Amino acid sequence: MPAAIDDRTSPVWTRVYAQDNAQACGEAVEVIARMSVKRIVIGHNVDKTGIHPICGDMVWGIDVGLSAGYGGTPAALEIDGERTRVLAISDPKPW
């Protein structure tokens, strides 16, 4: 498998952007500019408190721990142009 996918520092697996600090936010600014995108959406960083913005709203953490091992609540991030909205189930029912 290519390192761009398999390496733990690759965009697929890095945990850097889940940290809301000056270094991580500075790197996010750089990546956003280089990629000509408006934001970065990340997973693989379980936060059972829900979907949340990081570094202002440049990075969004969306891993709510849906697997049985984590028992998180279903949620989604809706992006419509400039607008972002978190969709969450307040009283989840078993699937």
GROMACS .gro file of C-alpha atoms in nm:
model
   95
    1MET     CA    1   0.000   0.000   0.000
    2PRO     CA    2   0.136   0.350  -0.079
    3ALA     CA    3   0.276   0.548   0.214
    4ALA     CA    4   0.037   0.833   0.129
    5ILE     CA    5  -0.242   0.603   0.247
    6ASP     CA    6  -0.074   0.362   0.489
    7ASP     CA    7   0.173   0.583   0.680
    8ARG     CA    8   0.049   0.703   1.021
    9THR     CA    9   0.144   1.061   0.925
   10SER     CA   10  -0.051   1.045   0.597
   11PRO     CA   11  -0.362   1.259   0.549
   12VAL     CA   12  -0.574   0.949   0.610
   13TRP     CA   13  -0.432   0.868   0.955
   14THR     CA   14  -0.273   1.182   1.102
   15ARG     CA   15  -0.406   1.306   1.435
   16VAL     CA   16  -0.242   1.651   1.402
   17TYR     CA   17  -0.555   1.845   1.308
   18ALA     CA   18  -0.755   1.716   1.606
   19GLN     CA   19  -0.537   1.930   1.832
   20ASP     CA   20  -0.671   2.281   1.875
   21ASN     CA   21  -0.334   2.453   1.918
   22ALA     CA   22  -0.123   2.708   1.729
   23GLN     CA   23   0.095   2.450   1.552
   24ALA     CA   24  -0.194   2.235   1.431
   25CYS     CA   25  -0.399   2.538   1.325
   26GLY     CA   26  -0.098   2.685   1.142
   27GLU     CA   27  -0.054   2.359   0.950
   28ALA     CA   28  -0.426   2.354   0.871
   29VAL     CA   29  -0.403   2.707   0.726
   30GLU     CA   30  -0.115   2.591   0.506
   31VAL     CA   31  -0.294   2.279   0.381
   32ILE     CA   32  -0.617   2.469   0.314
   33ALA     CA   33  -0.427   2.728   0.108
   34ARG     CA   34  -0.226   2.468  -0.087
   35MET     CA   35  -0.532   2.259  -0.163
   36SER     CA   36  -0.756   2.559  -0.239
   37VAL     CA   37  -1.027   2.431  -0.007
   38LYS     CA   38  -1.235   2.604   0.260
   39ARG     CA   39  -1.204   2.352   0.540
   40ILE     CA   40  -1.070   2.010   0.641
   41VAL     CA   41  -1.299   1.737   0.773
   42ILE     CA   42  -1.134   1.469   0.986
   43GLY     CA   43  -1.224   1.134   1.139
   44HIS     CA   44  -1.025   0.870   1.330
   45ASN     CA   45  -1.030   1.091   1.643
   46VAL     CA   46  -1.328   0.974   1.848
   47ASP     CA   47  -1.502   1.248   2.044
   48LYS     CA   48  -1.829   1.127   2.191
   49THR     CA   49  -1.932   1.484   2.274
   50GLY     CA   50  -2.021   1.519   1.907
   51ILE     CA   51  -1.914   1.681   1.583
   52HIS     CA   52  -1.719   1.996   1.653
   53PRO     CA   53  -1.513   2.272   1.490
   54ILE     CA   54  -1.140   2.295   1.555
   55CYS     CA   55  -0.916   2.594   1.478
   56GLY     CA   56  -1.213   2.828   1.445
   57ASP     CA   57  -1.410   2.646   1.178
   58MET     CA   58  -1.121   2.551   0.947
   59VAL     CA   59  -1.120   2.189   1.070
   60TRP     CA   60  -1.421   1.979   1.166
   61GLY     CA   61  -1.393   1.663   1.376
   62ILE     CA   62  -1.670   1.424   1.278
   63ASP     CA   63  -1.578   1.094   1.447
   64VAL     CA   64  -1.851   1.044   1.707
   65GLY     CA   65  -1.761   0.679   1.780
   66LEU     CA   66  -2.043   0.500   1.601
   67SER     CA   67  -1.897   0.150   1.633
   68ALA     CA   68  -2.033  -0.078   1.904
   69GLY     CA   69  -1.704  -0.049   2.092
   70TYR     CA   70  -1.748   0.324   2.141
   71GLY     CA   71  -2.127   0.351   2.159
   72GLY     CA   72  -2.142   0.702   2.015
   73THR     CA   73  -2.455   0.885   1.901
   74PRO     CA   74  -2.523   0.910   1.525
   75ALA     CA   75  -2.447   1.252   1.377
   76ALA     CA   76  -2.351   1.415   1.046
   77LEU     CA   77  -2.194   1.737   0.927
   78GLU     CA   78  -2.390   1.913   0.654
   79ILE     CA   79  -2.191   2.151   0.435
   80ASP     CA   80  -2.392   2.375   0.204
   81GLY     CA   81  -2.167   2.632   0.041
   82GLU     CA   82  -2.039   2.854   0.321
   83ARG     CA   83  -2.279   2.710   0.579
   84THR     CA   84  -2.200   2.418   0.807
   85ARG     CA   85  -2.459   2.251   1.027
   86VAL     CA   86  -2.434   1.960   1.267
   87LEU     CA   87  -2.718   1.710   1.241
   88ALA     CA   88  -2.749   1.493   1.551
   89ILE     CA   89  -3.001   1.257   1.702
   90SER     CA   90  -3.077   1.361   2.058
   91ASP     CA   91  -3.255   1.036   2.150
   92PRO     CA   92  -3.106   0.762   1.931
   93LYS     CA   93  -3.295   0.439   1.881
   94PRO     CA   94  -3.117   0.108   1.816
   95TRP     CA   95  -3.064   0.045   1.444
   0.00000   0.00000   0.00000
